[in-house]
Coordinates of C-alpha atoms and ligand atoms in Angstrom, one line a residue:
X55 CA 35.7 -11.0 29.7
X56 CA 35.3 -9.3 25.9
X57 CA 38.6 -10.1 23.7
X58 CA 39.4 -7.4 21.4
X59 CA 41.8 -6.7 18.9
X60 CA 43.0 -3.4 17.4
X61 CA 44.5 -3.6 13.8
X62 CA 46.1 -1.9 11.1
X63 CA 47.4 0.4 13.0
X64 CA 51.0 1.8 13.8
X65 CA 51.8 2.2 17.3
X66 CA 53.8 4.6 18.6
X67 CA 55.6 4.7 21.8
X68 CA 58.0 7.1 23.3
X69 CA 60.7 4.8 21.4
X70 CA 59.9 4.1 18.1
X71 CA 56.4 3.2 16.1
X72 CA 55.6 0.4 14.0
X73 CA 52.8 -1.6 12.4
X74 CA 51.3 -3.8 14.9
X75 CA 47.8 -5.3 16.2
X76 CA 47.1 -4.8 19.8
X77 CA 45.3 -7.4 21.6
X78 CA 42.9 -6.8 24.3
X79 CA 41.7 -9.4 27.0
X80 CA 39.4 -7.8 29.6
X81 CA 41.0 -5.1 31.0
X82 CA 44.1 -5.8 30.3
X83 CA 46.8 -5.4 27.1
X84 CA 48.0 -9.0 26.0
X85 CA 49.5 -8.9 22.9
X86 CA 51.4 -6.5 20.7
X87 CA 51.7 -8.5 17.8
X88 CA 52.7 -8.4 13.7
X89 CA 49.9 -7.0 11.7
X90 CA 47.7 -9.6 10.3
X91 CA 47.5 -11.2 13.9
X92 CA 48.4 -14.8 13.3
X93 CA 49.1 -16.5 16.9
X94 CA 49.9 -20.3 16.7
X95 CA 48.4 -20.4 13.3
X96 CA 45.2 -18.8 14.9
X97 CA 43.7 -16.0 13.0
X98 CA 42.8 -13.8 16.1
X99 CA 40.4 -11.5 14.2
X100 CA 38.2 -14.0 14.0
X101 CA 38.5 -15.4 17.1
X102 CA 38.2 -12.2 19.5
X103 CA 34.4 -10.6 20.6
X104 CA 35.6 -7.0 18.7
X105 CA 37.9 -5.7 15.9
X106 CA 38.6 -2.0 15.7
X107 CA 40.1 -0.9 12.5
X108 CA 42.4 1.6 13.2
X109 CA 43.9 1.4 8.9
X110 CA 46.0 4.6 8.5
X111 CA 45.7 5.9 12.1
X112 CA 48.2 5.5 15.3
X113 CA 47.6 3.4 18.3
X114 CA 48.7 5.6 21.5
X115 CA 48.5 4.8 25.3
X116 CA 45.8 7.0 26.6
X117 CA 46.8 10.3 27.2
X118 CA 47.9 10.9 31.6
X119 CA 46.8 14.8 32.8
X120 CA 49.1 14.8 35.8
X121 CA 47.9 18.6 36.9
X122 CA 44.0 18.9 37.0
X123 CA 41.9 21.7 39.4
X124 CA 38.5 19.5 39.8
X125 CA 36.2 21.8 41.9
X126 CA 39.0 23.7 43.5
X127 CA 38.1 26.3 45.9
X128 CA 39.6 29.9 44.6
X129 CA 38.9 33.3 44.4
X130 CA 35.2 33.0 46.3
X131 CA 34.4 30.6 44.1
X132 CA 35.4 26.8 42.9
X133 CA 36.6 25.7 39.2
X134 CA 33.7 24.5 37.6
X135 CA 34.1 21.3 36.1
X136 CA 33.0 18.5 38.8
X137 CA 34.7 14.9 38.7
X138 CA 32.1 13.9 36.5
X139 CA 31.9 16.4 33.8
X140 CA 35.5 16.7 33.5
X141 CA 36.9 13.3 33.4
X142 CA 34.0 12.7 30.6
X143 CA 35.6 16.2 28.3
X144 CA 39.5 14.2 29.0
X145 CA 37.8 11.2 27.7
X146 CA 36.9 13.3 24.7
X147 CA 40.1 14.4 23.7
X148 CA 42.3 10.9 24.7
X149 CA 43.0 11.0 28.2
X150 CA 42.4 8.2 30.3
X151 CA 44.1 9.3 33.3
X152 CA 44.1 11.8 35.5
X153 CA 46.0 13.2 38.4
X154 CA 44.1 15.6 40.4
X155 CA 45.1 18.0 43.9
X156 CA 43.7 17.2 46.9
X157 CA 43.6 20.0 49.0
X158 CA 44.8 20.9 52.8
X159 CA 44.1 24.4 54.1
X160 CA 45.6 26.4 57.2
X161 CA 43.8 25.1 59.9
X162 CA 42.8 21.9 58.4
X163 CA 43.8 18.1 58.7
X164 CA 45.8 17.0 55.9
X165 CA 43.5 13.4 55.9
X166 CA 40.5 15.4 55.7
X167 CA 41.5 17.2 52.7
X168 CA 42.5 13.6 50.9
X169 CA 38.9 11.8 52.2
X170 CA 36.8 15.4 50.8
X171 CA 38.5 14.9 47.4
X172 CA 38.2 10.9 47.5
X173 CA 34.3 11.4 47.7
X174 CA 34.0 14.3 45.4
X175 CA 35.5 11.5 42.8
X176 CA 34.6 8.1 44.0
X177 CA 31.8 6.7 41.6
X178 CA 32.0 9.9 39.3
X179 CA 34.6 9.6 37.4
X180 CA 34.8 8.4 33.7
X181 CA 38.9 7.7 33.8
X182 CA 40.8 7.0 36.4
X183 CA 41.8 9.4 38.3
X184 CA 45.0 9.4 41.3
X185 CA 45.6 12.6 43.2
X186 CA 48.5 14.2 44.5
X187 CA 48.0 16.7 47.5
X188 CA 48.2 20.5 47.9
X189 CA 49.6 21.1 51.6
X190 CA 48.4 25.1 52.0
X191 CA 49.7 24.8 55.4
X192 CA 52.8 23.6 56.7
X193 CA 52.5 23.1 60.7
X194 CA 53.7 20.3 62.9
X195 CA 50.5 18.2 62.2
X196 CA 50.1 18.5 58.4
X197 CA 54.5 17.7 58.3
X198 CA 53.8 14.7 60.3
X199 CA 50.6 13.6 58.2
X200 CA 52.1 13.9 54.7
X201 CA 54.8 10.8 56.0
X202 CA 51.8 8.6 55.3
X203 CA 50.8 9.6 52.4
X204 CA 52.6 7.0 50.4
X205 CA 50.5 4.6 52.1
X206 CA 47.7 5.9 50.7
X207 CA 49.0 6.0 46.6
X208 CA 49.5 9.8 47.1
X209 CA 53.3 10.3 46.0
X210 CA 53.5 13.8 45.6
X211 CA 52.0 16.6 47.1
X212 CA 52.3 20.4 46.1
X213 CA 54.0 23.6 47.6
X214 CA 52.7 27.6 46.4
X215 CA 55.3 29.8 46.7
X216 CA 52.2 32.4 45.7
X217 CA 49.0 32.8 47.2
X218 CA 49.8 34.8 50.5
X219 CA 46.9 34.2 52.7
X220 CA 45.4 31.4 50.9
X221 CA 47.8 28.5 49.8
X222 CA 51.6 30.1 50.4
X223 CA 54.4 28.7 51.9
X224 CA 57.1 30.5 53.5
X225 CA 60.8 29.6 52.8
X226 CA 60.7 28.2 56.6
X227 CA 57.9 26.2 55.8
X228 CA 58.8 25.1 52.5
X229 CA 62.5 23.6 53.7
X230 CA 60.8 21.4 56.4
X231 CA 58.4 19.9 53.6
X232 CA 61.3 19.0 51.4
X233 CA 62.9 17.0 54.1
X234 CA 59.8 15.4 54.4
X235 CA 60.4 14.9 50.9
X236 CA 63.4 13.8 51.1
X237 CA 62.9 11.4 53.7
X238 CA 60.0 9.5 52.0
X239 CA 60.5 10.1 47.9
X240 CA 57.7 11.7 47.5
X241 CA 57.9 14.0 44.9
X242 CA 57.4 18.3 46.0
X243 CA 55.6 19.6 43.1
X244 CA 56.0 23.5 43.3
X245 CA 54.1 26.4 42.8
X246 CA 57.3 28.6 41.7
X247 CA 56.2 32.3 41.8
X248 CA 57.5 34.9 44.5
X249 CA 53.8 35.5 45.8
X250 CA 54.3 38.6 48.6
X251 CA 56.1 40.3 45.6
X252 CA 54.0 40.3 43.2
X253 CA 51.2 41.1 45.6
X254 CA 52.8 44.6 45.7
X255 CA 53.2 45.0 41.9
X256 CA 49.5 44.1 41.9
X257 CA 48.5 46.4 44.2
X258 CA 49.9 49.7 43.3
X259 CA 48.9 48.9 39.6
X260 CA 45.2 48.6 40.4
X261 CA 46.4 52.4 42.9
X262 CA 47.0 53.5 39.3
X263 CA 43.6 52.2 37.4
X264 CA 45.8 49.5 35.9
X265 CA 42.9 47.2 36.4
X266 CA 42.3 45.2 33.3
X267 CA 43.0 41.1 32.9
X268 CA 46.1 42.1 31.0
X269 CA 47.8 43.4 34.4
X270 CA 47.5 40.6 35.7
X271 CA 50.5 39.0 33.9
X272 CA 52.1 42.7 34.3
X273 CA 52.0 42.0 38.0
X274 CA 53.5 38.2 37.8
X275 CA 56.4 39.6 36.0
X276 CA 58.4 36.4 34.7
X277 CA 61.6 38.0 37.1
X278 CA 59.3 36.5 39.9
X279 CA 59.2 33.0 38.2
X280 CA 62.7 32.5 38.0
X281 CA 63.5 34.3 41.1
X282 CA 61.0 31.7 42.7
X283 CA 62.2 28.6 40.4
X284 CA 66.0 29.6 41.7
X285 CA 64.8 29.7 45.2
X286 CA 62.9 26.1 44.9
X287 CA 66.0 24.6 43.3
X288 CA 68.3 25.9 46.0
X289 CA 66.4 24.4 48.8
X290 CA 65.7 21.4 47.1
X291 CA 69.3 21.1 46.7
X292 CA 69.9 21.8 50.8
X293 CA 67.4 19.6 51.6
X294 CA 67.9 16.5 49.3
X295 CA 64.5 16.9 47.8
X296 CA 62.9 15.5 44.1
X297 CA 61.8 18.6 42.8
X298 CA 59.2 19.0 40.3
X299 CA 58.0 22.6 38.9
X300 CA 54.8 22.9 37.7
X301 CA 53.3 25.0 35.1
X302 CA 56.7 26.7 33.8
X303 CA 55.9 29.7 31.8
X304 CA 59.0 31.6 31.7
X305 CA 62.1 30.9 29.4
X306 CA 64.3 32.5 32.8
X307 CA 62.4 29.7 35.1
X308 CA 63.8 27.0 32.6
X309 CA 66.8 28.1 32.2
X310 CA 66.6 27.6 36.2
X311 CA 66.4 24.6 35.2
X312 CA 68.5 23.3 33.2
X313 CA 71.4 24.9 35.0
X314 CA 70.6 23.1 38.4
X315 CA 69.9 19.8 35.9
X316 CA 73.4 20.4 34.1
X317 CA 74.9 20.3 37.7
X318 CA 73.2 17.2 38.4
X319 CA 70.3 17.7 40.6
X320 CA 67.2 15.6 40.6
X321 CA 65.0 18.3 39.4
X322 CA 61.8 18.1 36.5
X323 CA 59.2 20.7 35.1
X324 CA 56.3 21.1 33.2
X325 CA 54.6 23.1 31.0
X326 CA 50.9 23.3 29.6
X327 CA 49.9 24.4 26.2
X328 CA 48.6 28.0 27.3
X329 CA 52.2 28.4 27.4
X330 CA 53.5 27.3 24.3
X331 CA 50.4 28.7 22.0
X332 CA 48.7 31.6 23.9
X333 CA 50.8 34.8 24.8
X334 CA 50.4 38.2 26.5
X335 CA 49.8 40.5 23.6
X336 CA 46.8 38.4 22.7
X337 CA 45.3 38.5 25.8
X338 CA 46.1 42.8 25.8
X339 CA 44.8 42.3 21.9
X340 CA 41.4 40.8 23.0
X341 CA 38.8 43.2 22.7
X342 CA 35.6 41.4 20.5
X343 CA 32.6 40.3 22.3
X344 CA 30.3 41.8 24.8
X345 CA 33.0 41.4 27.4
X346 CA 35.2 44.4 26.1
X347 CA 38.8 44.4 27.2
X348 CA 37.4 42.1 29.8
X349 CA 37.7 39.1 27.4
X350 CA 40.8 38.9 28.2
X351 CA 40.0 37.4 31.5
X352 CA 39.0 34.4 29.9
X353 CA 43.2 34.0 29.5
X354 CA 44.1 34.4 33.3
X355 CA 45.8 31.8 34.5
X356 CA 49.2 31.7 36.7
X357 CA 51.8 31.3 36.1
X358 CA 50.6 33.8 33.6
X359 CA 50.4 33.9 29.5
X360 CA 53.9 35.5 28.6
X361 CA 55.0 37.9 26.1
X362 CA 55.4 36.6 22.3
X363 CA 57.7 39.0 21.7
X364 CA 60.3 38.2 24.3
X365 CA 60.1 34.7 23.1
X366 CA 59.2 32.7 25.9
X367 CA 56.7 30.3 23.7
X368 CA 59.8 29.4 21.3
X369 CA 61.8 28.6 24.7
X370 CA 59.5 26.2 25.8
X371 CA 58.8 23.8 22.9
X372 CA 62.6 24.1 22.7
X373 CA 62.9 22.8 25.8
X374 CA 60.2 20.3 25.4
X375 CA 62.6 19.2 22.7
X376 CA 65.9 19.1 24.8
X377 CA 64.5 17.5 27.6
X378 CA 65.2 20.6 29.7
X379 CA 60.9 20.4 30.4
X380 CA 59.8 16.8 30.6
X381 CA 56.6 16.8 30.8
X382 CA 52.9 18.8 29.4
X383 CA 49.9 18.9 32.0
X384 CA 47.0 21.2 31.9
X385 CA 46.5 22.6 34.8
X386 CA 42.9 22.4 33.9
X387 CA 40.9 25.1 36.1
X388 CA 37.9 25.6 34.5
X389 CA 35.7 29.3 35.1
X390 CA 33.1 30.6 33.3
X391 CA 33.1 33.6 32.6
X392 CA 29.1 34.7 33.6
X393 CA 29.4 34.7 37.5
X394 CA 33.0 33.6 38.2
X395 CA 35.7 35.5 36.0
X396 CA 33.2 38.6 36.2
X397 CA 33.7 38.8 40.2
X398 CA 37.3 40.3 39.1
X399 CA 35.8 43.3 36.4
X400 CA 37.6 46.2 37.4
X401 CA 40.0 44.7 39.7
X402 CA 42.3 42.0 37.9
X403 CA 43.0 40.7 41.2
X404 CA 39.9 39.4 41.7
X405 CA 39.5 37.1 38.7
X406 CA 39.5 33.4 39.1
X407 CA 43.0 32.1 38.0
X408 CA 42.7 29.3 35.6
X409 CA 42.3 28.2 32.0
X410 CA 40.2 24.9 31.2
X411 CA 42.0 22.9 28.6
X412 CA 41.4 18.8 29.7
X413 CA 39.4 18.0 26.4
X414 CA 42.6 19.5 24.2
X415 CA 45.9 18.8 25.3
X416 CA 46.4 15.5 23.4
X417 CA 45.1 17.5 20.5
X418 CA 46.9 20.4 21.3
X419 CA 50.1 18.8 21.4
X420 CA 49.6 16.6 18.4
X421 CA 49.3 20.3 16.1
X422 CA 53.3 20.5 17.5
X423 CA 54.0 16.9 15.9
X424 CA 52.0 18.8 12.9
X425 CA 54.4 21.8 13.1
X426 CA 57.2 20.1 13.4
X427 CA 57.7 21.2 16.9
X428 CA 58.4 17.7 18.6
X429 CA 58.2 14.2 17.0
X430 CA 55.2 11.7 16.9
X431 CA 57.3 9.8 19.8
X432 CA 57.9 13.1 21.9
X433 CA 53.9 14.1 21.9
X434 CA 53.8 10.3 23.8
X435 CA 56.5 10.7 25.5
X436 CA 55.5 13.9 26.9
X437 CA 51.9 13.3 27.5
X438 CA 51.7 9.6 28.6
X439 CA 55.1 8.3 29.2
X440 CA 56.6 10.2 31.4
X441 CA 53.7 11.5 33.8
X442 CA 53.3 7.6 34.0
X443 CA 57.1 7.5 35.5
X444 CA 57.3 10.9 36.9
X445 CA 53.8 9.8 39.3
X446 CA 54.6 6.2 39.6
X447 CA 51.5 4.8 37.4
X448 CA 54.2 3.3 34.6
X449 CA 53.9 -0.1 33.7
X450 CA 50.1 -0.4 34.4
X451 CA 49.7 3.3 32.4
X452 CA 51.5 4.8 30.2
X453 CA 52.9 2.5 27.2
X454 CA 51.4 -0.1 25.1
X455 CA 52.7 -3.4 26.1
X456 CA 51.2 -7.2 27.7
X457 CA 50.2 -6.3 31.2
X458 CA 49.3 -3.0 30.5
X459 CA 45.6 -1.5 31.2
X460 CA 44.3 -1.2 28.0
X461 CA 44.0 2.6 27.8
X462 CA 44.3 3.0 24.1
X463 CA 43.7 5.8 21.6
X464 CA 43.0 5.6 18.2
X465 CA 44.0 8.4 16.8
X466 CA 43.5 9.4 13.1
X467 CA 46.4 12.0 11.9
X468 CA 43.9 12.8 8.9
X469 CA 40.9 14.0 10.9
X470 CA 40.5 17.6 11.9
X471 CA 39.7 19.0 15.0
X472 CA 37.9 22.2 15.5
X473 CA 38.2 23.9 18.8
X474 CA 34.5 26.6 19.2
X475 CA 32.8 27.3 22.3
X476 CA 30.3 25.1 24.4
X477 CA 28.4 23.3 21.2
X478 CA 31.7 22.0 20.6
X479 CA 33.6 21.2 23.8
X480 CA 32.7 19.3 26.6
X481 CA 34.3 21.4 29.4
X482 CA 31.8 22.8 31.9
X483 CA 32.3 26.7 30.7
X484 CA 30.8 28.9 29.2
X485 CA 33.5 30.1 27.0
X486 CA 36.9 28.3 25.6
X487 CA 40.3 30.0 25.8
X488 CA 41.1 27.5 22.9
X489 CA 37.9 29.1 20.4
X490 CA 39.2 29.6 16.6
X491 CA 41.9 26.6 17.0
X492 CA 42.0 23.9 14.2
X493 CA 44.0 21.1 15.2
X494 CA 45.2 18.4 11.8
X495 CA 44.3 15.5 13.6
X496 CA 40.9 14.0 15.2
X497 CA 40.8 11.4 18.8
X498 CA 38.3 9.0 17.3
X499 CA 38.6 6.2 19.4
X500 CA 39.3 6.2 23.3
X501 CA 39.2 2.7 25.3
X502 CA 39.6 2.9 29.3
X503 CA 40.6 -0.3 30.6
X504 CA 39.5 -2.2 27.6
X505 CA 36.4 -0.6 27.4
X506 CA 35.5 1.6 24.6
X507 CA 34.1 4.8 26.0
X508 CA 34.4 7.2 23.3
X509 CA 34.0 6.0 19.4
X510 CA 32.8 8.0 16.0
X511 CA 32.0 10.9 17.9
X512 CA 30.0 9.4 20.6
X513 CA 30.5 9.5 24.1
X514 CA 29.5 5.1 25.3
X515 CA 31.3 5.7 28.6
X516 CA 29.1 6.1 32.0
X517 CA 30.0 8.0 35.6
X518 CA 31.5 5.8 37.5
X519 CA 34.1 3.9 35.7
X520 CA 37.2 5.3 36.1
X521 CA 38.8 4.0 39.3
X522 CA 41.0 5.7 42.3
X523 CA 44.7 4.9 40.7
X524 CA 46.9 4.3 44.2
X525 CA 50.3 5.2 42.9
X526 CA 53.7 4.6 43.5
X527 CA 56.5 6.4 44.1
X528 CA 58.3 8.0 40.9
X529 CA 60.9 6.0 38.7
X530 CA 63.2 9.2 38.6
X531 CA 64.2 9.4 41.9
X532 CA 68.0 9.1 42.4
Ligands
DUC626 N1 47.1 28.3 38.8 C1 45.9 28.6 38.2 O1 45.9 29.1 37.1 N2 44.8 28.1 38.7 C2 44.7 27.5 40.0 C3 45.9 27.4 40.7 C4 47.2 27.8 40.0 O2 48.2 27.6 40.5
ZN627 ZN1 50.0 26.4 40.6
ZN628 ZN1 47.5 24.0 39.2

């Protein structure tokens, strides 16, 4: 097994940072150790098979993408990027983890969905990769199936409160997953927007012509986020259930929050970067290109972008700071625009929701340690650390100590990033909903269980390395 050492560098965990040499056996961390790497009067430099100077640069545990859309079915299409080609782009930008939604339909075996999405990752992946499961409906059988889910490393699985017809949950159906929830620790992630509502809104503005990509977040009016955050939280609270609410957009859905957390309920969000640097005026503002106002498809996602103006970006990375969010995921959902965000020009409703941003959130959320948004320890914290607890991978992922895989990221606060389209990501589109953003910082080297698979702007990983992650249940259950 090849030895190698890390030095020079200062590593940074969610606690504190400091000068220290990491040493690498195998797989495995062994040693964080003073710099200059003296063990029982051994000089390990010279005694290990590789030494990567990391001189000026911080030493990070590889980056965990707990909310990833790999080939998921939507719209009359599927997101784009496969296992392969987007585990390779989160290896790009220092992530060496992700999880990913299996998904169960109506009408469909909850095991099924779980064994489809183990073999459209097994042997493709560059990371690792664990999933957690979307359960789109909520009968008898799929109840009774999700119990064993646990046994399988699946410890969370996800609710849509949107979606009518495709993925939603009615409140019925949505209290007797919770108890299932409640019952086994497994964490209920939730879709938290009221779905039949804004189907209405979306309707009679497309009656009216109101069909351009900026409606769309017209239609998800942020009322029908925190209506459906308040909703979650109360019948998490009935039921006893972990809650965890994804992709939180809306300063009204986190202020859900951090009322039901003030009262001392067992409840976590997230929020992605779309949220915190994109907005709704922009997307109505995006005109160039031969897409017209259509461009602005490119930015719709849901939850959706939210207005600038009413200050919803400024609430989250406030709460990012407070604690009130815990946590930053993509929700990666990769379309091109040529053939799958076209199948919704003039009719907003029919555009494929999602925003590909794998390659960019370490990146992304480094240019808030830049701004002075969050500290160096917070961007860890928030992006490795704590979807390592939240999903039950910490310990193994997630911090930089003896035992640890040796995910590692060398990352060099002096490089520049610059986000354009294809030639420089490695997403699957054909577009980037990040194009024109410079980021003060540069990923230059990524190792994946001790093996180096991206260095000096080279991709040396191959398909196949990253390995199912079986995870545990989360460390912030009460
Ligand atoms: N949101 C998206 O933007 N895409 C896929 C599913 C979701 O909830
Ligand atoms: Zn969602
Ligand atoms: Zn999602």
């Amino acid at each position: 097994m090849a030895t190698t050492l890390i030095t020079g560098g200062t590593v940074v965990s969610s606690t504190g940072r400091a000068p220290a040499d990491v040493l690498i056996d195998g797989e495995r961390i062994v040693g964080v150790l003073e710099p200059g790497s003296q063990l029982l009067g051994t000089d390990v430099a010279a005694s290990v098979d590789r030494v990567i100077d990391a001189t000026g640069k911080y030493v990070i545990p590889g980056g965990i993408d707990a909310h990833t859309h790999m080939e998921l079915p939507f719209g009359g299409t599927a997101a784009i990027d496969t296992f392969e080609t987007g585990t390779r782009a989160a290896a790009w930008g220092g992530t060496t983890s992700i999880i990913d939604f299996a998904v169960q339909r109506y009408g469909e075996r909850v095991q099924d969905g779980l064994a489809a999405w183990h073999e459209k990752a097994a042997g493709n992946c560059a990371i690792d990769y664990g999933f957690h499961q979307i359960v789109g409906g909520v009968d008898d059988d799929s109840l009774a199936a999700m119990r064993s889910l646990p046994d399988e490393g699946v410890s969370s699985f996800k609710l849509f409160m949107a979606y009518p017809g495709v993925f939603y949950s009615d409140d019925a159906q949505v209290l007797k997953a919770m108890q299932v929830s409640r019952d086994t620790g497994m964490l209920t992630m939730m879709h938290a927007e009221n779905g039949p509502a804004i189907d209405v809104l979306a309707q009679q503005l497309v009656d009216q012509g109101k069909t351009d990509p900026y409606y769309h977040g017209i239609a998800r009016a942020w009322e029908m986020e925190e209506e459906a955050t308040h909703r979650a939280i109360m019948l998490a609270k009935l039921t006893g259930a972990p809650l965890y609410v994804v992709h939180v957009s809306a300063k009204q859905a986190v202020e859900q929050l951090a009322w039901a957390r003030d009262k001392g309920q067992n409840v976590y969000g997230e929020t992605c970067p779309q949220y915190l640097y994109l907005s709704l005026e922009e997307q109505l503002g995006a005109k160039s290109g031969e897409w017209g106002s259509f461009e602005g498809a490119k930015w719709v996602c849901s939850t959706p972008l939210r207005s600038r103006e009413e200050g919803h970006q400024d609430a989250m990375w406030q709460a990012l700071r407070t604690n009130d969010l815990q946590m930053v995921s993509t929700d990666h959902c990769p379309f091109c625009m040529k053939d799958q965000k076209e199948l919704g020009v003039g009719d907003f409703r029919k555009i494929p929701n999602g925003i590909g941003s794998i390659e960019h959130r370490m990146d992304l959320m480094y240019q808030g340690v830049v701004t002075g948004e969050i500290t160096l320890e917070r961007w860890v914290e928030l992006t490795s650390t704590t979807p390592a607890r939240m999903f039950g991978l910490y310990g193994t992922k997630g911090v930089i100590q003896p035992g640890a895989d040796a995910d590692v990221v060398v990352y060099d606060p002096y490089g520049h990033t610059s986000i354009g389209m294809g030639k420089t990501h490695h997403m699957n589109m054909d577009h980037s909903a990040w194009e024109g953003f410079e980021i003060d910082g540069h990923v230059d080297t990524v190792l994946s269980r001790g093996k180096v698979i991206v260095d000096d702007n080279a991709y040396l990983g191959a398909k196949g390395d990253g390995r199912f992650l079986k995870r545990g249940l989360s460390q912030y259950l009460i």
